CSV table of C-alpha atoms in Angstrom, one decimal:
chain,number,residue,atom,x,y,z
C,137,UNK,CA,-9.2,-40.1,15.7
C,138,UNK,CA,-9.8,-38.1,12.5
C,139,UNK,CA,-7.0,-37.1,10.3
C,140,UNK,CA,-7.5,-33.4,11.3
C,141,UNK,CA,-7.1,-34.3,15.0
C,142,UNK,CA,-4.0,-36.3,14.2
C,143,UNK,CA,-2.5,-33.4,12.2
C,144,UNK,CA,-3.3,-30.9,15.1
C,145,UNK,CA,-1.6,-33.3,17.6
C,146,UNK,CA,1.4,-33.5,15.3
C,147,UNK,CA,1.5,-29.7,15.0
C,148,UNK,CA,1.2,-29.3,18.8
C,149,UNK,CA,4.2,-31.6,19.2
C,150,UNK,CA,6.3,-30.0,16.5
C,151,UNK,CA,9.7,-28.6,17.5
C,152,UNK,CA,9.1,-25.7,15.1
C,153,UNK,CA,6.4,-23.3,16.2
C,154,UNK,CA,6.2,-20.2,14.0
C,155,UNK,CA,4.9,-18.1,16.9
C,156,UNK,CA,8.2,-18.8,18.8
C,157,UNK,CA,10.0,-16.4,16.5
C,158,UNK,CA,8.2,-13.6,18.2
C,159,UNK,CA,9.7,-14.7,21.5
C,160,UNK,CA,13.3,-14.7,20.2
C,161,UNK,CA,14.0,-11.6,22.3
C,162,UNK,CA,13.2,-13.6,25.4
C,163,UNK,CA,16.6,-15.3,25.3
C,164,UNK,CA,17.9,-12.2,27.1
C,165,UNK,CA,15.9,-13.2,30.2
C,166,UNK,CA,18.3,-15.9,31.2
C,167,UNK,CA,21.5,-14.2,30.1
C,168,UNK,CA,20.9,-10.5,29.7
C,169,UNK,CA,24.5,-9.3,28.9
C,170,UNK,CA,25.3,-11.8,26.2
C,171,UNK,CA,21.7,-11.7,24.8
C,172,UNK,CA,21.8,-7.9,24.5
C,173,UNK,CA,25.3,-7.9,22.9
C,174,UNK,CA,24.0,-10.5,20.3
C,175,UNK,CA,21.0,-8.4,19.4
C,176,UNK,CA,23.0,-5.2,19.1
C,177,UNK,CA,25.5,-7.0,16.9
C,178,UNK,CA,22.7,-8.5,14.8
C,179,UNK,CA,21.0,-5.1,14.3
C,180,UNK,CA,24.3,-3.5,13.3
C,181,UNK,CA,25.1,-6.3,10.8
C,182,UNK,CA,21.8,-5.8,8.9
C,183,UNK,CA,22.1,-2.0,8.7
C,184,UNK,CA,22.7,-0.4,5.3
C,185,UNK,CA,26.5,-0.5,4.8
C,186,UNK,CA,28.8,-1.3,1.9
C,187,UNK,CA,26.0,-3.8,1.1
C,188,UNK,CA,22.4,-2.6,0.9
C,189,UNK,CA,19.9,-3.9,3.4
C,190,UNK,CA,18.2,-5.6,0.5
C,191,UNK,CA,21.4,-7.4,-0.6
C,192,UNK,CA,22.0,-8.5,3.0
C,193,UNK,CA,18.4,-9.9,3.2
C,194,UNK,CA,19.1,-12.0,0.1
C,195,UNK,CA,22.3,-13.3,1.6
C,196,UNK,CA,20.5,-14.1,4.8
C,197,UNK,CA,17.8,-15.9,2.9
C,198,UNK,CA,20.4,-18.1,1.2
C,199,UNK,CA,22.2,-18.8,4.5
C,200,UNK,CA,18.8,-19.6,6.1
C,201,UNK,CA,18.4,-22.4,3.6
C,202,UNK,CA,21.9,-23.6,4.0
C,203,UNK,CA,21.5,-23.9,7.8
C,204,UNK,CA,17.9,-25.1,7.3
C,205,UNK,CA,16.4,-22.8,9.9
C,206,UNK,CA,12.7,-22.5,9.3
C,207,UNK,CA,12.4,-19.4,11.5
C,208,UNK,CA,15.1,-17.7,9.4
C,209,UNK,CA,13.4,-18.8,6.2
C,210,UNK,CA,10.1,-17.3,7.2
C,211,UNK,CA,11.8,-14.1,8.5
C,212,UNK,CA,14.0,-13.5,5.5
C,213,UNK,CA,11.3,-14.3,3.0
C,214,UNK,CA,9.3,-11.6,4.7
C,215,UNK,CA,12.3,-9.2,4.6
C,216,UNK,CA,13.2,-9.9,1.0
C,217,UNK,CA,9.6,-9.4,-0.2
C,218,UNK,CA,9.3,-6.2,1.9
C,219,UNK,CA,12.5,-4.8,0.4
C,220,UNK,CA,11.2,-5.4,-3.1
C,221,UNK,CA,13.3,-8.5,-4.0
C,222,UNK,CA,12.1,-10.3,-7.1
C,223,UNK,CA,11.0,-13.9,-6.8
C,224,UNK,CA,13.6,-14.8,-9.3
C,225,UNK,CA,16.3,-13.2,-7.2
C,226,UNK,CA,15.1,-15.0,-4.1
C,227,UNK,CA,15.2,-18.4,-5.8
C,228,UNK,CA,18.6,-17.6,-7.3
C,229,UNK,CA,19.8,-16.9,-3.8
C,230,UNK,CA,18.5,-20.3,-2.6
C,231,UNK,CA,20.3,-21.9,-5.6
C,232,UNK,CA,23.6,-20.2,-4.5
C,233,UNK,CA,23.1,-21.9,-1.1
C,234,UNK,CA,22.3,-25.2,-2.7
C,235,UNK,CA,25.3,-25.0,-5.0
C,236,UNK,CA,27.7,-24.3,-2.1
C,237,UNK,CA,26.1,-27.1,-0.1
C,238,UNK,CA,26.3,-29.6,-2.9
C,239,UNK,CA,29.8,-28.4,-3.9
C,240,UNK,CA,30.9,-28.9,-0.3
C,241,UNK,CA,29.7,-32.5,-0.5
C,242,UNK,CA,31.1,-33.2,-3.9
C,243,UNK,CA,34.5,-31.8,-3.2
C,244,UNK,CA,34.9,-34.6,-0.7
C,245,UNK,CA,34.8,-36.8,-3.8
C,246,UNK,CA,38.4,-35.8,-4.3
C,247,UNK,CA,39.3,-37.1,-0.8
C,248,UNK,CA,37.4,-40.3,-1.7
C,249,UNK,CA,39.3,-40.6,-4.9
C,250,UNK,CA,42.7,-39.9,-3.2
C,251,UNK,CA,42.0,-42.6,-0.6
C,252,UNK,CA,40.7,-45.0,-3.1
C,253,UNK,CA,43.9,-44.5,-5.2
C,254,UNK,CA,46.1,-44.9,-2.0
C,255,UNK,CA,44.6,-48.3,-1.1
C,256,UNK,CA,44.2,-49.6,-4.6
C,257,UNK,CA,46.8,-51.3,-6.8
V,78,UNK,CA,-4.7,-2.1,-24.6
V,79,UNK,CA,-6.9,-4.8,-23.1
V,80,UNK,CA,-6.8,-5.7,-19.5
V,81,UNK,CA,-8.1,-9.0,-18.1
V,82,UNK,CA,-9.7,-8.4,-14.8
V,83,UNK,CA,-8.5,-10.4,-11.8
V,84,UNK,CA,-11.7,-10.1,-9.9
V,85,UNK,CA,-15.1,-8.4,-9.8
V,86,UNK,CA,-16.1,-5.7,-7.3
V,87,UNK,CA,-17.5,-6.9,-3.9
V,88,UNK,CA,-20.7,-5.2,-4.9
V,89,UNK,CA,-21.0,-7.1,-8.2
V,90,UNK,CA,-20.2,-10.3,-6.3
V,91,UNK,CA,-22.9,-9.5,-3.7
V,92,UNK,CA,-20.4,-10.0,-0.9
V,93,UNK,CA,-21.2,-9.2,2.8
V,94,UNK,CA,-18.1,-7.0,2.8
V,95,UNK,CA,-19.7,-4.6,0.2
V,96,UNK,CA,-21.7,-3.4,3.2
V,97,UNK,CA,-19.6,-0.9,5.2
V,98,UNK,CA,-21.3,-1.7,8.5
V,99,UNK,CA,-20.2,-5.3,8.0
V,100,UNK,CA,-16.6,-4.1,7.3
V,101,UNK,CA,-16.6,-2.1,10.5
V,102,UNK,CA,-17.9,-5.0,12.5
V,103,UNK,CA,-15.1,-7.2,11.2
V,104,UNK,CA,-12.5,-4.5,12.1
V,105,UNK,CA,-14.0,-4.4,15.6
V,106,UNK,CA,-14.0,-8.2,16.1
V,107,UNK,CA,-17.8,-8.6,15.8
V,108,UNK,CA,-18.0,-10.5,12.5
V,109,UNK,CA,-16.1,-13.3,10.9
V,110,UNK,CA,-13.3,-13.0,13.5
V,111,UNK,CA,-13.3,-12.3,17.2
V,112,UNK,CA,-9.8,-10.8,17.1
V,113,UNK,CA,-9.8,-7.6,19.0
V,114,UNK,CA,-7.0,-5.0,19.1
V,115,UNK,CA,-6.6,-1.9,21.3
V,116,UNK,CA,-9.0,0.7,20.0
V,117,UNK,CA,-7.1,3.2,17.8
V,118,UNK,CA,-8.7,6.2,19.6
V,119,UNK,CA,-7.2,4.8,22.9
V,120,UNK,CA,-3.9,4.1,21.3
V,121,UNK,CA,-3.4,7.7,20.1
V,122,UNK,CA,-4.1,8.8,23.7
V,123,UNK,CA,-0.7,7.5,24.5
V,124,UNK,CA,0.8,10.1,22.2
V,125,UNK,CA,-1.1,12.8,24.1
V,126,UNK,CA,-4.1,13.1,21.7
V,127,UNK,CA,-7.3,12.8,23.5
V,128,UNK,CA,-9.0,13.5,20.2
V,129,UNK,CA,-7.7,14.1,16.8
V,130,UNK,CA,-8.6,17.5,15.4
V,131,UNK,CA,-8.0,19.2,12.1
V,132,UNK,CA,-5.3,21.8,11.3
V,133,UNK,CA,-5.8,24.3,8.4
V,134,UNK,CA,-7.8,23.0,5.4
V,135,UNK,CA,-5.3,22.8,2.6
V,136,UNK,CA,-6.3,19.9,0.4
V,137,UNK,CA,-9.7,19.4,-1.1
V,138,UNK,CA,-9.9,15.8,-2.2
V,139,UNK,CA,-12.6,14.6,-4.5
V,140,UNK,CA,-13.4,11.0,-5.3
V,141,UNK,CA,-15.3,11.7,-8.5
V,142,UNK,CA,-16.4,8.2,-9.1
V,143,UNK,CA,-16.0,4.5,-8.6
V,144,UNK,CA,-16.0,3.7,-12.3
V,145,UNK,CA,-12.6,2.3,-13.3
V,146,UNK,CA,-11.2,0.3,-16.2
V,147,UNK,CA,-9.4,-2.0,-13.6
V,148,UNK,CA,-10.6,-4.1,-10.8
V,149,UNK,CA,-7.4,-4.4,-8.6
V,150,UNK,CA,-7.5,-7.0,-5.9
V,151,UNK,CA,-6.5,-4.5,-3.1
V,152,UNK,CA,-8.8,-1.6,-4.1
V,153,UNK,CA,-10.2,0.2,-1.1
V,154,UNK,CA,-12.8,1.9,-3.2
V,155,UNK,CA,-14.2,-1.4,-4.6
V,156,UNK,CA,-14.0,0.4,-8.0
V,157,UNK,CA,-14.4,-1.3,-11.3
V,158,UNK,CA,-16.0,-1.2,-14.7
V,159,UNK,CA,-19.4,-2.2,-13.2
V,160,UNK,CA,-19.5,0.9,-10.9
V,161,UNK,CA,-21.4,3.1,-13.3
V,162,UNK,CA,-23.9,4.5,-10.9
V,163,UNK,CA,-21.6,6.3,-8.4
V,164,UNK,CA,-20.0,9.1,-10.4
V,165,UNK,CA,-20.0,12.8,-9.6
V,166,UNK,CA,-22.3,15.0,-11.7
V,167,UNK,CA,-21.5,18.5,-13.0
V,168,UNK,CA,-23.8,20.2,-10.5
V,169,UNK,CA,-21.8,18.6,-7.6
V,170,UNK,CA,-18.5,19.5,-9.2
V,171,UNK,CA,-19.7,23.1,-9.6
V,172,UNK,CA,-20.5,23.2,-5.8
V,173,UNK,CA,-17.0,21.9,-5.2
V,174,UNK,CA,-15.5,24.7,-7.4
V,175,UNK,CA,-17.5,27.3,-5.4
V,176,UNK,CA,-16.0,26.1,-2.2
V,177,UNK,CA,-12.5,25.7,-3.6
V,178,UNK,CA,-12.7,29.3,-4.9
V,179,UNK,CA,-14.0,30.7,-1.6
V,180,UNK,CA,-11.4,29.1,0.8
V,181,UNK,CA,-8.0,30.7,0.2
V,182,UNK,CA,-6.2,28.1,2.4
V,183,UNK,CA,-7.1,25.4,-0.1
V,184,UNK,CA,-4.0,25.3,-2.3
V,185,UNK,CA,-4.5,21.8,-3.7
V,186,UNK,CA,-7.3,20.0,-5.4
V,187,UNK,CA,-6.7,16.2,-5.3
V,188,UNK,CA,-8.8,14.2,-7.7
V,189,UNK,CA,-9.2,10.5,-7.3
V,190,UNK,CA,-11.5,7.6,-8.2
V,191,UNK,CA,-11.9,5.0,-9.7
V,192,UNK,CA,-10.3,6.2,-12.8
V,193,UNK,CA,-11.2,9.9,-12.5
V,194,UNK,CA,-10.5,10.5,-16.2
V,195,UNK,CA,-13.6,8.3,-17.0
V,196,UNK,CA,-15.9,10.9,-15.4
V,197,UNK,CA,-17.5,12.9,-18.3
V,198,UNK,CA,-16.7,16.2,-16.6
V,199,UNK,CA,-13.1,15.5,-15.6
V,200,UNK,CA,-11.4,17.7,-18.2
V,201,UNK,CA,-13.7,20.6,-17.7
V,202,UNK,CA,-13.2,20.4,-13.9
V,203,UNK,CA,-9.4,20.3,-14.2
V,204,UNK,CA,-9.6,23.4,-16.5
V,205,UNK,CA,-11.7,25.3,-14.0
V,206,UNK,CA,-9.4,24.4,-11.0
V,207,UNK,CA,-6.5,25.5,-13.1
V,208,UNK,CA,-8.2,28.9,-13.8
V,209,UNK,CA,-8.6,29.3,-10.1
V,210,UNK,CA,-4.8,29.0,-9.8
V,211,UNK,CA,-5.0,25.9,-7.6
V,212,UNK,CA,-2.5,23.0,-7.8
V,213,UNK,CA,-4.3,20.0,-9.2
V,214,UNK,CA,-3.3,16.4,-8.4
V,215,UNK,CA,-4.7,13.6,-10.5
V,216,UNK,CA,-4.4,10.0,-9.2
V,217,UNK,CA,-4.1,8.2,-12.4
V,218,UNK,CA,-4.0,4.4,-12.8
V,219,UNK,CA,-1.8,4.8,-16.0
V,220,UNK,CA,-3.7,2.2,-18.0
V,221,UNK,CA,-6.6,4.5,-18.7
V,222,UNK,CA,-4.2,6.6,-20.9
V,223,UNK,CA,-3.9,3.7,-23.3
V,224,UNK,CA,-7.3,2.1,-22.8
V,225,UNK,CA,-9.1,3.9,-25.6
V,226,UNK,CA,-8.1,6.5,-28.2
V,227,UNK,CA,-10.3,9.1,-26.6
V,228,UNK,CA,-7.7,9.1,-23.7
V,229,UNK,CA,-4.5,9.0,-25.8
V,230,UNK,CA,-4.1,12.8,-25.5
V,231,UNK,CA,-4.3,12.8,-21.7
V,232,UNK,CA,-0.5,13.4,-21.2
V,233,UNK,CA,-0.7,16.6,-23.3
V,234,UNK,CA,-3.8,17.7,-21.5
V,235,UNK,CA,-2.2,17.1,-18.1
V,236,UNK,CA,1.0,18.9,-19.2
V,237,UNK,CA,-1.0,21.9,-20.5
V,238,UNK,CA,-2.6,22.3,-17.0
V,239,UNK,CA,0.5,21.3,-15.1
V,240,UNK,CA,-1.4,18.6,-13.4
V,241,UNK,CA,0.6,16.7,-10.8
V,242,UNK,CA,0.3,13.1,-11.7
V,243,UNK,CA,0.4,10.4,-9.0
V,244,UNK,CA,0.2,6.9,-10.4
V,245,UNK,CA,0.1,3.5,-8.9
V,246,UNK,CA,2.7,1.0,-9.9
V,247,UNK,CA,3.1,-1.7,-7.3
V,248,UNK,CA,6.2,-3.3,-8.8
V,249,UNK,CA,8.7,-2.9,-11.6
V,250,UNK,CA,8.0,-6.3,-13.1
V,251,UNK,CA,5.0,-7.9,-14.9
V,252,UNK,CA,4.1,-10.8,-12.6
V,253,UNK,CA,3.6,-9.0,-9.4
V,254,UNK,CA,1.9,-6.0,-11.0
V,255,UNK,CA,-0.5,-8.0,-13.0
V,256,UNK,CA,-1.4,-10.3,-10.1
V,257,UNK,CA,-2.6,-7.3,-8.2
V,258,UNK,CA,-4.1,-5.2,-10.9
V,259,UNK,CA,-5.0,-7.5,-13.8
V,260,UNK,CA,-3.3,-9.2,-16.7
V,261,UNK,CA,-1.9,-6.7,-19.2
V,262,UNK,CA,-1.7,-3.8,-16.7
V,263,UNK,CA,2.1,-3.8,-16.4
V,264,UNK,CA,2.7,-3.5,-20.2
V,265,UNK,CA,0.0,-0.8,-20.5
V,266,UNK,CA,1.4,1.1,-17.5
V,267,UNK,CA,4.9,1.1,-19.0
V,268,UNK,CA,3.5,2.4,-22.3
V,269,UNK,CA,1.6,5.1,-20.5
V,270,UNK,CA,4.7,6.1,-18.4
V,271,UNK,CA,6.7,6.5,-21.6
V,272,UNK,CA,4.0,8.7,-23.0
V,273,UNK,CA,4.1,10.9,-19.9
V,274,UNK,CA,7.9,11.0,-20.1
V,275,UNK,CA,7.6,12.0,-23.8
V,276,UNK,CA,5.7,15.2,-22.9
V,277,UNK,CA,8.2,16.1,-20.2
V,278,UNK,CA,6.7,14.4,-17.1
V,279,UNK,CA,9.1,13.0,-14.5
V,280,UNK,CA,12.1,14.9,-15.6
V,281,UNK,CA,13.6,18.3,-14.7
V,282,UNK,CA,10.5,20.5,-15.3
V,283,UNK,CA,9.2,21.3,-11.8
V,284,UNK,CA,5.7,21.9,-13.2
V,285,UNK,CA,5.5,18.4,-14.7
V,286,UNK,CA,5.7,16.1,-11.7
V,287,UNK,CA,5.1,12.4,-12.0
V,288,UNK,CA,5.2,10.5,-8.7
V,289,UNK,CA,4.6,6.8,-8.4
V,290,UNK,CA,2.8,4.9,-5.6
V,291,UNK,CA,4.1,1.7,-4.3
V,292,UNK,CA,1.8,-0.4,-2.2
V,293,UNK,CA,2.7,-3.9,-1.0
V,294,UNK,CA,1.5,-6.8,-3.1
V,295,UNK,CA,0.3,-8.8,-0.1
V,296,UNK,CA,0.0,-9.0,3.6
V,297,UNK,CA,3.1,-7.0,4.6
V,298,UNK,CA,4.0,-3.4,5.3
V,299,UNK,CA,6.1,-1.3,2.9
V,300,UNK,CA,9.8,-0.9,3.4
V,301,UNK,CA,11.6,2.3,3.8
V,302,UNK,CA,10.4,4.7,1.1
V,303,UNK,CA,13.8,6.1,0.2
V,304,UNK,CA,15.3,2.6,-0.5
V,305,UNK,CA,12.3,1.5,-2.5
V,306,UNK,CA,12.5,4.7,-4.6
V,307,UNK,CA,16.1,4.1,-5.3
V,308,UNK,CA,15.3,0.6,-6.4
V,309,UNK,CA,12.3,1.5,-8.6
V,310,UNK,CA,14.3,4.3,-10.2
V,311,UNK,CA,17.2,2.0,-11.1
V,312,UNK,CA,15.0,-0.8,-12.4
V,313,UNK,CA,12.6,1.4,-14.4
V,314,UNK,CA,15.4,3.3,-15.9
V,315,UNK,CA,17.6,0.4,-16.9
V,316,UNK,CA,14.8,-1.9,-18.0
V,317,UNK,CA,12.5,0.6,-19.7
V,318,UNK,CA,14.3,4.0,-19.9
V,319,UNK,CA,11.5,5.5,-17.7
V,320,UNK,CA,12.0,8.3,-15.2
V,321,UNK,CA,9.8,9.7,-12.4
V,322,UNK,CA,10.1,12.1,-9.5
V,323,UNK,CA,9.2,10.4,-6.2
V,324,UNK,CA,8.0,7.1,-5.0
V,325,UNK,CA,5.4,7.1,-2.3
V,326,UNK,CA,5.2,4.0,-0.2
V,327,UNK,CA,1.7,3.5,0.9
V,328,UNK,CA,0.3,0.9,3.4
V,329,UNK,CA,-2.7,-1.1,2.3
V,330,UNK,CA,-5.5,-0.3,4.8
V,331,UNK,CA,-7.6,-3.3,5.9
V,332,UNK,CA,-10.8,-2.3,4.2
V,333,UNK,CA,-12.9,-3.3,1.2
V,334,UNK,CA,-11.2,-5.6,-1.3
V,335,UNK,CA,-7.9,-5.7,0.7
V,336,UNK,CA,-9.9,-6.7,3.8
V,337,UNK,CA,-11.5,-9.4,1.7
V,338,UNK,CA,-8.1,-10.6,0.5
V,339,UNK,CA,-6.8,-10.7,4.1
V,340,UNK,CA,-9.8,-12.7,5.3
V,341,UNK,CA,-9.8,-15.1,2.4
V,342,UNK,CA,-6.1,-15.8,2.6
V,343,UNK,CA,-6.1,-16.2,6.4
V,344,UNK,CA,-3.8,-13.2,6.9
V,345,UNK,CA,-6.2,-10.9,8.7
V,346,UNK,CA,-5.2,-11.3,12.3
V,347,UNK,CA,-1.5,-11.4,11.5
V,348,UNK,CA,-1.7,-8.3,9.3
V,349,UNK,CA,-3.7,-6.3,12.0
V,350,UNK,CA,-1.1,-7.4,14.6
V,351,UNK,CA,1.7,-6.1,12.3
V,352,UNK,CA,-0.1,-2.7,11.9
V,353,UNK,CA,-0.8,-2.4,15.6
V,354,UNK,CA,2.7,-3.5,16.6
V,355,UNK,CA,4.2,-1.0,14.1
V,356,UNK,CA,2.1,1.9,15.5
V,357,UNK,CA,4.3,5.0,15.5
V,358,UNK,CA,3.1,7.9,17.6
V,359,UNK,CA,5.4,10.2,15.6
V,360,UNK,CA,3.1,9.9,12.6
V,361,UNK,CA,-0.1,11.2,14.4
V,362,UNK,CA,0.8,14.9,14.0
V,363,UNK,CA,1.2,14.6,10.3
V,364,UNK,CA,-1.8,12.5,9.4
V,365,UNK,CA,-3.4,13.6,6.1
V,366,UNK,CA,-6.9,13.7,7.6
V,367,UNK,CA,-5.9,16.8,9.6
V,368,UNK,CA,-5.5,19.1,6.6
V,369,UNK,CA,-7.8,17.4,4.1
V,370,UNK,CA,-11.5,17.1,3.3
V,371,UNK,CA,-12.6,14.2,1.2
V,372,UNK,CA,-15.7,14.6,-0.9
V,373,UNK,CA,-17.7,11.6,-2.2
V,374,UNK,CA,-19.3,11.4,-5.6
V,375,UNK,CA,-22.7,12.4,-4.0
V,376,UNK,CA,-21.3,15.4,-2.2
V,377,UNK,CA,-20.8,14.1,1.3
V,378,UNK,CA,-17.8,15.2,3.4
V,379,UNK,CA,-15.3,12.9,5.1
V,380,UNK,CA,-12.0,13.1,6.9
V,381,UNK,CA,-10.2,11.0,4.3
V,382,UNK,CA,-10.8,8.7,1.3
V,383,UNK,CA,-10.7,5.6,3.6
V,384,UNK,CA,-13.4,7.0,5.9
V,385,UNK,CA,-15.3,7.9,2.8
V,386,UNK,CA,-15.2,4.3,1.6
V,387,UNK,CA,-16.5,3.1,5.1
V,388,UNK,CA,-19.2,5.8,4.8
V,389,UNK,CA,-17.9,7.5,7.9
V,390,UNK,CA,-19.0,11.1,7.3
V,391,UNK,CA,-17.3,14.1,9.1
V,392,UNK,CA,-18.5,14.4,12.7
V,393,UNK,CA,-20.0,17.9,12.5
V,394,UNK,CA,-23.4,19.0,13.5
V,395,UNK,CA,-24.9,20.4,10.3
V,396,UNK,CA,-22.0,20.4,7.8
V,397,UNK,CA,-21.8,16.9,6.4
V,398,UNK,CA,-22.5,17.8,2.8
V,399,UNK,CA,-21.4,20.3,0.2
V,400,UNK,CA,-24.8,21.9,0.4
V,401,UNK,CA,-24.2,23.0,4.0
V,402,UNK,CA,-20.4,23.4,3.9
V,403,UNK,CA,-19.4,25.4,6.9
V,404,UNK,CA,-15.6,25.9,7.4
V,405,UNK,CA,-15.9,27.0,11.0
V,406,UNK,CA,-17.9,23.9,11.9
V,407,UNK,CA,-15.4,21.7,10.1
V,408,UNK,CA,-12.5,23.3,11.9
V,409,UNK,CA,-14.0,22.4,15.2
V,410,UNK,CA,-14.8,18.8,14.4
V,411,UNK,CA,-13.2,15.7,15.9
V,412,UNK,CA,-11.8,13.4,13.2
V,413,UNK,CA,-13.6,10.1,13.0
V,414,UNK,CA,-11.3,7.2,14.0
V,415,UNK,CA,-11.6,3.5,13.7
V,416,UNK,CA,-9.4,0.4,13.6
V,417,UNK,CA,-8.4,1.0,9.9
V,418,UNK,CA,-6.5,4.1,11.1
V,419,UNK,CA,-3.7,1.9,12.3
V,420,UNK,CA,-2.8,1.6,8.6
V,421,UNK,CA,-1.8,5.3,8.5
V,422,UNK,CA,0.3,5.2,11.7
V,423,UNK,CA,2.3,2.0,11.1
V,424,UNK,CA,6.0,2.3,10.7
V,425,UNK,CA,7.0,5.5,9.0
V,426,UNK,CA,3.3,6.2,8.5
V,427,UNK,CA,1.2,6.4,5.3
V,428,UNK,CA,-0.7,9.0,3.6
V,429,UNK,CA,-1.7,10.0,0.0
V,430,UNK,CA,1.7,11.5,-0.1
V,431,UNK,CA,3.6,8.5,1.2
V,432,UNK,CA,5.6,8.3,4.4
V,433,UNK,CA,4.7,10.8,7.2
V,434,UNK,CA,7.5,10.5,9.8
């Protein structure tokens, strides 16, 4: 088997298929009431409000990275670019997510220190 | 100020896409790609339009030449410094003036290019249109104003004749602007905008209108025009102290160099899908091709500048050129449609004046 065929086979077996994002709406087929409520809520959240739609897109981009959702990363990269976000702003948003994620890990260092102190002489 | 070109024209590169028949074949899935989308003519049938017909002729648009000091990567004209042959001569401009003077419903003369200011007869033509009392729009790429000292007084010239300036500025920062339009374009554009502001453009004077055109810097559709305008106004004002009147958000149509970019980058099918999925029947009524005639450098008549670039002349029997201009025949024509028309009906729609719906 050539490398290309291997790569294609891997892509076919991937859990992440970009084209699946277009089928997101299909989740209502198996539970219409809850699905519809979700999409109504989702649409409402991203409307222009106290925060602009552009600011919300940058927050969503950061959260997408924090939850490591490839669909969301594609979707909110598109939205940010469309809404005129600068590349620097987008990367800063990702750094905000990264800082919170790493901070959330490091803050457990205090717990480790506490426990270490408790069991140590 | 020097500009480093990002590319050469398709014609200079000898690309297949410089042939308009080839472009139309691509758009209809007969070349390069077999991707086929619902024919646009069929799609507008859903909005109740069996054909698309003109309303009153109000805008006389002239593409006075393909010569330009820039070679933007998305240019639908395939303009550039090498396009020295295709520029409107004085005799053709005189024929245009005769028609503009004889059709009272024409209230606006819309001049585009290339860089229209590089046509040797540009200033004379603007003066003559001004004498006729017609509103003149000039689609200025901004950098031409600072390209050579012979153009430095253009802002004063524009102001004297109250020319409505519509200028492209795809973004409010250097990187994205220069990646589309050439290295050095952003700084030159900012300088030119300041010169226009200095003579009163883009401020309170209703006769000195300076509008900007935003077109996406890639394979995506423009966002809501009002939000982008707010953002551009804030950024250009705080960063550079520049003011302007309106921002027009224009969709890139999949023809010429933008089509080349889509094919080269592997974005063609997805982009067409976006355009087709974003089709908005509410835009059809207000399409610019309905009240406009677009004249090419050699005097042929078209429904719009995009049809002109695809060499799709008006579908009239015996009135396809300035020499046989017949208003009645033009009124009774059907507008020529093809797959690129999806670009004008996507989302809030797109025209030379920005959003439609």
